[in-house]
CSV table of C-alpha atoms and ligand atoms in Angstrom, one decimal:
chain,number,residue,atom,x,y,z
A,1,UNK,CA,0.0,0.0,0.0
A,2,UNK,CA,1.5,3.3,-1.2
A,3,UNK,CA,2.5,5.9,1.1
A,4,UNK,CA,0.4,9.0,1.3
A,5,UNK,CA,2.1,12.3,0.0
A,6,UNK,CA,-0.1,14.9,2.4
A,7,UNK,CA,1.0,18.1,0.4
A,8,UNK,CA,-1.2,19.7,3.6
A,9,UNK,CA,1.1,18.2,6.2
A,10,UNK,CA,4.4,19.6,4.5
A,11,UNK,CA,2.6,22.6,3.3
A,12,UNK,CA,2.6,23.6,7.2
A,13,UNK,CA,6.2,22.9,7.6
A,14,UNK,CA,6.8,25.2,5.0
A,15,UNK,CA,4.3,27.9,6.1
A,16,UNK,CA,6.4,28.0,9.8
A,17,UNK,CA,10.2,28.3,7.6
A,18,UNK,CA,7.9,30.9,6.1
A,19,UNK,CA,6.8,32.9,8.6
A,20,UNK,CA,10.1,32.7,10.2
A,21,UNK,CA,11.7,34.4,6.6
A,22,UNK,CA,9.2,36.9,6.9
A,23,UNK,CA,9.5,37.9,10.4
A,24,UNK,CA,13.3,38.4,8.9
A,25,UNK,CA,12.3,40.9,6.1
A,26,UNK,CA,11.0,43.7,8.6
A,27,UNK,CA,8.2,45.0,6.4
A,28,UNK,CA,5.0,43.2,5.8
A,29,UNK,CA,5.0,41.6,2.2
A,30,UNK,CA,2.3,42.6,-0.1
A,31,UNK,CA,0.5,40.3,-2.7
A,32,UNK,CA,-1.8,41.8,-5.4
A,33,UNK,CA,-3.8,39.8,-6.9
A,34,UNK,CA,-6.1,39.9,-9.9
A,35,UNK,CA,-9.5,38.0,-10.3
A,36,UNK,CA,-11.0,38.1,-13.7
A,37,UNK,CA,-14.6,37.4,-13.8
A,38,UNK,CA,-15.5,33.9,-11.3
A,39,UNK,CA,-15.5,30.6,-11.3
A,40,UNK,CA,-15.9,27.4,-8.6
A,41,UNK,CA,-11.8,26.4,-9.0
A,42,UNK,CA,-10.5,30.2,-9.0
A,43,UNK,CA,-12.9,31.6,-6.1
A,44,UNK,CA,-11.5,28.5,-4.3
A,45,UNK,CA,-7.8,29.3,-4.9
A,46,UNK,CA,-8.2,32.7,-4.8
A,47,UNK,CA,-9.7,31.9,-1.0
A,48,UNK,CA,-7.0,29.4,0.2
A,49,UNK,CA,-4.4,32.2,-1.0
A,50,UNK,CA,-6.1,34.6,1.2
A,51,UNK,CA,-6.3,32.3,4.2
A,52,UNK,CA,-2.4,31.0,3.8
A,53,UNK,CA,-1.3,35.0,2.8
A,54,UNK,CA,-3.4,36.0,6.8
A,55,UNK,CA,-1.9,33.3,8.4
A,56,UNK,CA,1.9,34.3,7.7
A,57,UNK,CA,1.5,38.2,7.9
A,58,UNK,CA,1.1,38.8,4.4
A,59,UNK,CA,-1.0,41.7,3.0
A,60,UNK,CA,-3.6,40.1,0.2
A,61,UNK,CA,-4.9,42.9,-2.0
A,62,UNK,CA,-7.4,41.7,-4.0
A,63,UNK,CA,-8.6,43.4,-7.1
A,64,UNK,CA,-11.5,41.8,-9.3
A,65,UNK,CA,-12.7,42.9,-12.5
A,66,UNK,CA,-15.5,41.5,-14.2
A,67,UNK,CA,-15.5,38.6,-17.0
A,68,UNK,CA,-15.6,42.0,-20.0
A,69,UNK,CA,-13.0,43.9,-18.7
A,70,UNK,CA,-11.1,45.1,-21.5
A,71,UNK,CA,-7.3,43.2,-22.1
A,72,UNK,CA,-6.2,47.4,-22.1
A,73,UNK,CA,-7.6,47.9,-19.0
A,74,UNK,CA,-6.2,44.9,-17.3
A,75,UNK,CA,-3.3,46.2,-18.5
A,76,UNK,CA,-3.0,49.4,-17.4
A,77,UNK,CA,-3.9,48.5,-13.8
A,78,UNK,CA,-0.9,45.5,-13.9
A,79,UNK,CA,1.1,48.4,-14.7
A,80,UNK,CA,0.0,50.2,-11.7
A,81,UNK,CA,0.7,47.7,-9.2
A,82,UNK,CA,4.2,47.2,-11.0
A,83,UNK,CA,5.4,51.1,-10.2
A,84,UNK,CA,3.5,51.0,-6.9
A,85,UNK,CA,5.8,50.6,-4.3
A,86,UNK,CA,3.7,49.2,-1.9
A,87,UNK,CA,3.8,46.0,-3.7
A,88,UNK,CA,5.8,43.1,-3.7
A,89,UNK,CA,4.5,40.1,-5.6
A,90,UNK,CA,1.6,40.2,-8.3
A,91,UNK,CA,-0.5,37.4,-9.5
A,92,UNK,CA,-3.1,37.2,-12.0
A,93,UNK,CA,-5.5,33.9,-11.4
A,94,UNK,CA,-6.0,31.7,-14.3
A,95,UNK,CA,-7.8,31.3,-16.6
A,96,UNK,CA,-8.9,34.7,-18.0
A,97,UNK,CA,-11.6,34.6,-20.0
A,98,UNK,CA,-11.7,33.7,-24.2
A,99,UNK,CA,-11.5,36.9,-24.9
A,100,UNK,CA,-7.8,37.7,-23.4
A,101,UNK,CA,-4.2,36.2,-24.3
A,102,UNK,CA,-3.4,35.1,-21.3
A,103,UNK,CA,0.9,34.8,-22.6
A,104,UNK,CA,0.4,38.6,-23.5
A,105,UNK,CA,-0.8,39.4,-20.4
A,106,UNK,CA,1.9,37.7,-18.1
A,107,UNK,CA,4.4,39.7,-20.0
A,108,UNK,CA,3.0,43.0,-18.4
A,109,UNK,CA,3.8,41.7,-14.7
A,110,UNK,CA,7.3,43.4,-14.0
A,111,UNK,CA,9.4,39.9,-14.0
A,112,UNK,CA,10.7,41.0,-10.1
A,113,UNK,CA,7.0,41.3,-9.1
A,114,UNK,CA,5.7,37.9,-10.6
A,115,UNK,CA,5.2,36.3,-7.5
A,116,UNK,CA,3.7,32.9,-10.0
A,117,UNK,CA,7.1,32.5,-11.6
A,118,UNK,CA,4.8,32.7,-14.7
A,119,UNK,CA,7.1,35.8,-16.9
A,120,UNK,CA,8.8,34.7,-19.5
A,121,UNK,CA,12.0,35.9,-18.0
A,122,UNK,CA,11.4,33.8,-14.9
A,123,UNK,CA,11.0,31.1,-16.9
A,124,UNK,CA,14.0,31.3,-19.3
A,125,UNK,CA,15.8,31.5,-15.7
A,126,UNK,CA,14.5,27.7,-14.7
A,127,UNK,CA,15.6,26.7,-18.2
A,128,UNK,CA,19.1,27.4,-17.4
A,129,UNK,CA,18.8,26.0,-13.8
A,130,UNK,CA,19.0,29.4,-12.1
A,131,UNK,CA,15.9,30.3,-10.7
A,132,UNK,CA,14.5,32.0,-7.6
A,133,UNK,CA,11.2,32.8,-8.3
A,134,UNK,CA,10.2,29.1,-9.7
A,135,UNK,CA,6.8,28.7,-11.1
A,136,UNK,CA,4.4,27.2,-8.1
A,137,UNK,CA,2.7,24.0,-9.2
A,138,UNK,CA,5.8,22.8,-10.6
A,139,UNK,CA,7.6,24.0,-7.5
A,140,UNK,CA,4.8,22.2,-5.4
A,141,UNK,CA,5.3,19.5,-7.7
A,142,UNK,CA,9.5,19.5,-6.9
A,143,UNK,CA,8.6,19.6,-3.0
A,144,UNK,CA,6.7,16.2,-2.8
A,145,UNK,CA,9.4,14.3,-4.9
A,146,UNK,CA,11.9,15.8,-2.1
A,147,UNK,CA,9.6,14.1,0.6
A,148,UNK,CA,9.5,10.5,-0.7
A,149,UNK,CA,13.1,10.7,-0.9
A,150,UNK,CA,13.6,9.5,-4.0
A,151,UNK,CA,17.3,10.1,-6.1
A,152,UNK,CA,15.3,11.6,-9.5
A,153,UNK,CA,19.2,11.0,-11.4
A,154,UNK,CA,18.5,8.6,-14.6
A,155,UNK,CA,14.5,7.5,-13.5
A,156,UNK,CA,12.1,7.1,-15.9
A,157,UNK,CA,9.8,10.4,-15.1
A,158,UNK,CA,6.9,10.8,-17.2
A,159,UNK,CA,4.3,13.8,-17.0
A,160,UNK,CA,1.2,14.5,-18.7
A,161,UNK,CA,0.1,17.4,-19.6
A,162,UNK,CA,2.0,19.9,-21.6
A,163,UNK,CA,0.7,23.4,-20.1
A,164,UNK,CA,2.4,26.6,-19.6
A,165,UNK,CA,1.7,26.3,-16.1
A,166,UNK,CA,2.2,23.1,-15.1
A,167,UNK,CA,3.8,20.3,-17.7
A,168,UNK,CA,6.3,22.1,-19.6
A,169,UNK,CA,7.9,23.8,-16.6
A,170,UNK,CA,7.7,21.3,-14.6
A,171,UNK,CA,10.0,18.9,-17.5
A,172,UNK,CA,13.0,21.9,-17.4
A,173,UNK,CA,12.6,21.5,-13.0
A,174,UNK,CA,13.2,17.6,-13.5
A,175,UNK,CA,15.8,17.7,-16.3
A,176,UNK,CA,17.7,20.1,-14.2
A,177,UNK,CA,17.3,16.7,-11.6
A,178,UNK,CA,19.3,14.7,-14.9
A,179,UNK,CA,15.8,12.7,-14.9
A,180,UNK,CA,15.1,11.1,-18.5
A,181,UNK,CA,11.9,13.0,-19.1
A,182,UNK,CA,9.0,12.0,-21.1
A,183,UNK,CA,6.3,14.8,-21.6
A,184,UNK,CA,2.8,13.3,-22.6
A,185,UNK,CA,-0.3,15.4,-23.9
A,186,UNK,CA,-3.9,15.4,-25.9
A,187,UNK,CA,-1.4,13.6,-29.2
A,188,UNK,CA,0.2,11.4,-27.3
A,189,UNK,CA,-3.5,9.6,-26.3
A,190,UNK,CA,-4.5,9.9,-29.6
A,191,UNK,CA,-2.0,7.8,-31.1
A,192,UNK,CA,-3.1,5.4,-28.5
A,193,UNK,CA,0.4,5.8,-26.9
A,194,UNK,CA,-0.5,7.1,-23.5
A,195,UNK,CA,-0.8,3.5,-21.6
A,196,UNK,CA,2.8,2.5,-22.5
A,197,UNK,CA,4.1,5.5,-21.2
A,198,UNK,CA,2.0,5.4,-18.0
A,199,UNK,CA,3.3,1.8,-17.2
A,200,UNK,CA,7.1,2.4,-17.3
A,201,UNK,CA,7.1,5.5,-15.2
A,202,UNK,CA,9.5,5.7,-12.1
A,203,UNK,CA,7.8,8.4,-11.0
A,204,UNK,CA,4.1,9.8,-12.8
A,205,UNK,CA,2.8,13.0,-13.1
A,206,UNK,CA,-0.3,14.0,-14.4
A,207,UNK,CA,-2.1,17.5,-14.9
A,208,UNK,CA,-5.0,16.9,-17.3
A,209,UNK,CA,-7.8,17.8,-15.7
A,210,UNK,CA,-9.8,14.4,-16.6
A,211,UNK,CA,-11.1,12.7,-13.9
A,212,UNK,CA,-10.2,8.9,-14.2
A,213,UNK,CA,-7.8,9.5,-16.8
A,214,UNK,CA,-5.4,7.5,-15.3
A,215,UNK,CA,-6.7,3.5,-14.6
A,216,UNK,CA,-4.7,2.4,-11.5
A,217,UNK,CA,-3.1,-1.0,-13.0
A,218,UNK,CA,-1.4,1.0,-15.2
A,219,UNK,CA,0.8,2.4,-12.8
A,220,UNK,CA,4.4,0.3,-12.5
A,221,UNK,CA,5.0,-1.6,-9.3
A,222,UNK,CA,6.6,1.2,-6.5
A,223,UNK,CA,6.0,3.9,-8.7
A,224,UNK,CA,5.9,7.6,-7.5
A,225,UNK,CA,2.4,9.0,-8.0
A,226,UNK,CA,2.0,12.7,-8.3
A,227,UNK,CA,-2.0,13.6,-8.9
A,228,UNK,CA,-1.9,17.4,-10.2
A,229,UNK,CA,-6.0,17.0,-11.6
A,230,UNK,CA,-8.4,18.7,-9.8
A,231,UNK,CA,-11.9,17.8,-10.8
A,232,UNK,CA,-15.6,18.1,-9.8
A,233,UNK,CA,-17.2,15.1,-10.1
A,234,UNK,CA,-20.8,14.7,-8.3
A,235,UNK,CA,-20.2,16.9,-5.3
A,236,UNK,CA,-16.6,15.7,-4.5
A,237,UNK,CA,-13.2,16.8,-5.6
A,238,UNK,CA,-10.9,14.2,-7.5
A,239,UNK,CA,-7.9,13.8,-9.1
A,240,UNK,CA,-7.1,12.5,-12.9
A,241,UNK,CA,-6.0,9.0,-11.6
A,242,UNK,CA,-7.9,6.5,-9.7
A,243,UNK,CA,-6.7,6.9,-7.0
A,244,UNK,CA,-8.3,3.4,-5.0
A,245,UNK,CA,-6.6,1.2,-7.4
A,246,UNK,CA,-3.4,3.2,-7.6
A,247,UNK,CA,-2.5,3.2,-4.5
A,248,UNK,CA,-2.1,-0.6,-4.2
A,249,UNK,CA,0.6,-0.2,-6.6
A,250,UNK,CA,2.5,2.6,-6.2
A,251,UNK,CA,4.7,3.3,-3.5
A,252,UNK,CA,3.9,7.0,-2.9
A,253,UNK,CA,0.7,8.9,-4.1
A,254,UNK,CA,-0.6,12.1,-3.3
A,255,UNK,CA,-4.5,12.3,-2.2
A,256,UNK,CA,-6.3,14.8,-4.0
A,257,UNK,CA,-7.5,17.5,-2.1
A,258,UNK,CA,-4.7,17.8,0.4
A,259,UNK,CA,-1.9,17.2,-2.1
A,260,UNK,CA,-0.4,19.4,-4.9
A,261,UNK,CA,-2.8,22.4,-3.9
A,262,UNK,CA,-2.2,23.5,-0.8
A,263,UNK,CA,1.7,23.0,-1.4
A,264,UNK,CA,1.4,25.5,-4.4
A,265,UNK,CA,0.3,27.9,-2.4
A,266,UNK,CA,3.1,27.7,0.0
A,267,UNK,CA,5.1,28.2,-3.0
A,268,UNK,CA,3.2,31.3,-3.9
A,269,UNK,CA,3.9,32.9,-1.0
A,270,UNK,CA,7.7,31.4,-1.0
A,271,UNK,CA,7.6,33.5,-4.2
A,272,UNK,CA,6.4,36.5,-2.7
A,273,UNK,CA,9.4,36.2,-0.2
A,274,UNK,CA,11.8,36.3,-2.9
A,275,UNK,CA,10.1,39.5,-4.6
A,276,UNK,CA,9.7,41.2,-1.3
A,277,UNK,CA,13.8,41.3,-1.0
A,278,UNK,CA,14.2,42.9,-4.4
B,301,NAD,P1,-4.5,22.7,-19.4
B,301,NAD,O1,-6.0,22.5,-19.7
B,301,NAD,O2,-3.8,23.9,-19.7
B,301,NAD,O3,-3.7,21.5,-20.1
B,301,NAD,C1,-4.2,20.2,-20.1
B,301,NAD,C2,-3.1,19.3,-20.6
B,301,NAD,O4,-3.7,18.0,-20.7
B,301,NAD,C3,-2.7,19.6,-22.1
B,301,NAD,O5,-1.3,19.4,-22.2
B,301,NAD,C4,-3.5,18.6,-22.9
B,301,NAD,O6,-2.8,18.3,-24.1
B,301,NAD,C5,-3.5,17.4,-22.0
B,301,NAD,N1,-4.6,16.5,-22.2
B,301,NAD,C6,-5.9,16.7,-22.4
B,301,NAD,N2,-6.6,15.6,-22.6
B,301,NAD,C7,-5.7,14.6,-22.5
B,301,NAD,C8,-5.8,13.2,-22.7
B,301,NAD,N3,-6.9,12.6,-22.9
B,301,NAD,N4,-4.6,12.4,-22.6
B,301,NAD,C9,-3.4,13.0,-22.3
B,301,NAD,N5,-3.3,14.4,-22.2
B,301,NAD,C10,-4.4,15.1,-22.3
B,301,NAD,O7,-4.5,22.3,-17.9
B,301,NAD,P2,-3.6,22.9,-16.6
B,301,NAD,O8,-3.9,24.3,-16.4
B,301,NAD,O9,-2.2,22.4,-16.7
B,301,NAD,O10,-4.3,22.0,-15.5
B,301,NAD,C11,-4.4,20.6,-15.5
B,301,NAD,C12,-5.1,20.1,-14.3
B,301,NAD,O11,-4.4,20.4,-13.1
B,301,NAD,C13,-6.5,20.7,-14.0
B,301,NAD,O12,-7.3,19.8,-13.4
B,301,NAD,C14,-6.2,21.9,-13.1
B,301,NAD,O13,-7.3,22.2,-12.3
B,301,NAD,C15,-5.1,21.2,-12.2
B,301,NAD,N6,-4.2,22.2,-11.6
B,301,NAD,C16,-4.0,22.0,-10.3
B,301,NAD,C17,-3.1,22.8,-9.6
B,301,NAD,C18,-2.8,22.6,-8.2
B,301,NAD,O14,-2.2,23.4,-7.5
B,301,NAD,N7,-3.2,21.5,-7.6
B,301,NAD,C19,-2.5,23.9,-10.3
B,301,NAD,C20,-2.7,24.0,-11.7
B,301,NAD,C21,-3.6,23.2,-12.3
């Protein structure tokens, strides 16, 4: 029976290092943040960013525009918050609406203030292995492999999903780690592929967003499962792997809640730290 992976539990750790690094700053961080329009999964992140920011003595300023808000307008007030001094770290929550190009818009965010590790520039930086401000899921991602232990040199890591946010990073973090990376997306289970890369994985990571994407005999005996999916299905919140069946195999999975998430936002505000000393 696999081990369980409580993002929560570590996330706690973290937040007390945290608070400790703050203390250390002498001014009290502040983290804008920018809500376009709503939805069930951003109201909820936006929320457990507010708690976690009131809990370690960070300022959350919270500015929400509605779903038409003009990409100029969004624009202009990023630009704001990038000369105003007051403020340290800036997010904007994903997704934005159709209407808005999301990669134009995280260009705006002054690279020292993007408290996501989301800016191009931030990103180029984890490319070359020299990173401060790392992007957060992937980050969150980094911190649970860390807990199992695990030597990442020469295993078989394979992650699905190929976003900006999540997949793509994530593959530069664990080639950094000299892991043999595969990257897996929408193609790859089209061509009917996806199984055989599922069932060689050393360590799996998947960030679909497909509830029982993953089928639990898949997953290679004493594998590292890392459940990044975060779906609504009938009332309750799952992951993209099943997790019941999984867990019989693998020899660490995280549970979904109580996983990735709340260890994203530790990274968030870990962020925020980093921005607050420039
Ligand atoms: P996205 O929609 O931007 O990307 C989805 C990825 O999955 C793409 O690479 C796509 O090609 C791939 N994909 C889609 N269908 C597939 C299939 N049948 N087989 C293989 N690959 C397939 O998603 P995202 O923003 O990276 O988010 C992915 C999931 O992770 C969502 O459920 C999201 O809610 C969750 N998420 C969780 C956290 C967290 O902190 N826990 C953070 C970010 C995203």
């Amino acid at each position: 029976m696999a081990k369980l992976l409580e993002g929560k539990v570590i996330a706690e750790r973290i937040k007390e290092e945290l608070k400790q690094n703050i203390k250390s700053l002498k001014i009290k961080p502040v983290l804008a943040s920018i809500q376009v329009g709503s939805s069930a999964g951003t109201n909820s992140y936006v929320l457990s960013q507010q708690r976690t920011a009131q809990s370690l003595g960070v300022e959350y300023r919270l500015k929400e525009f509605g779903a038409d808000v003009s990409e100029a307008e969004l624009i202009e007030f990023i630009q704001k918050l990038n000369s105003d001094k007051t403020v340290n770290g800036i997010i904007v929550q994903m997704p934005l609406p159709q209407h808005m190009d999301c990669r134009k818009i995280i260009q705006f965010i002054k690279p020292q203030k993007d408290a996501e590790g989301v800016h191009p520039e931030n990103i180029g930086k984890v490319l070359y292995a020299q990173a401060k401000i790392l992007p957060c899921t992937p980050a969150a991602v980094m911190e649970l492999l860390k807990e199992t232990g695990i030597d990442l040199y020469g295993k078989e890591v394979v992650v699905i999903g190929h976003s900006d946010i999540v997949g793509r990073p994530l593959a530069l973090l664990l080639l950094n780690k000299f892991s043999t990376v595969t990257v897996c997306h929408i193609a790859t289970s089209k061509a009917g592929k996806l199984e055989e890369h599922v069932k060689r994985a050393d360590v799996l990571v998947v960030a679909v967003g497909k509830a029982g994407l993953i089928k639990g005999d898949l997953i290679k005996e004493g594998a590292v499962v890392i459940d990044v999916g975060i779906n609504r299905v009938g009332g309750k919140i799952v992951g993209d792997v099943d997790f019941e069946q999984a867990q019989n195999r693998a020899s660490f999975i995280t549970p979904v809640p109580g996983g990735v998430g709340p260890l994203t936002v530790a990274m968030l505000m870990r962020n925020l730290i980093e921005t607050a000393k420039t």
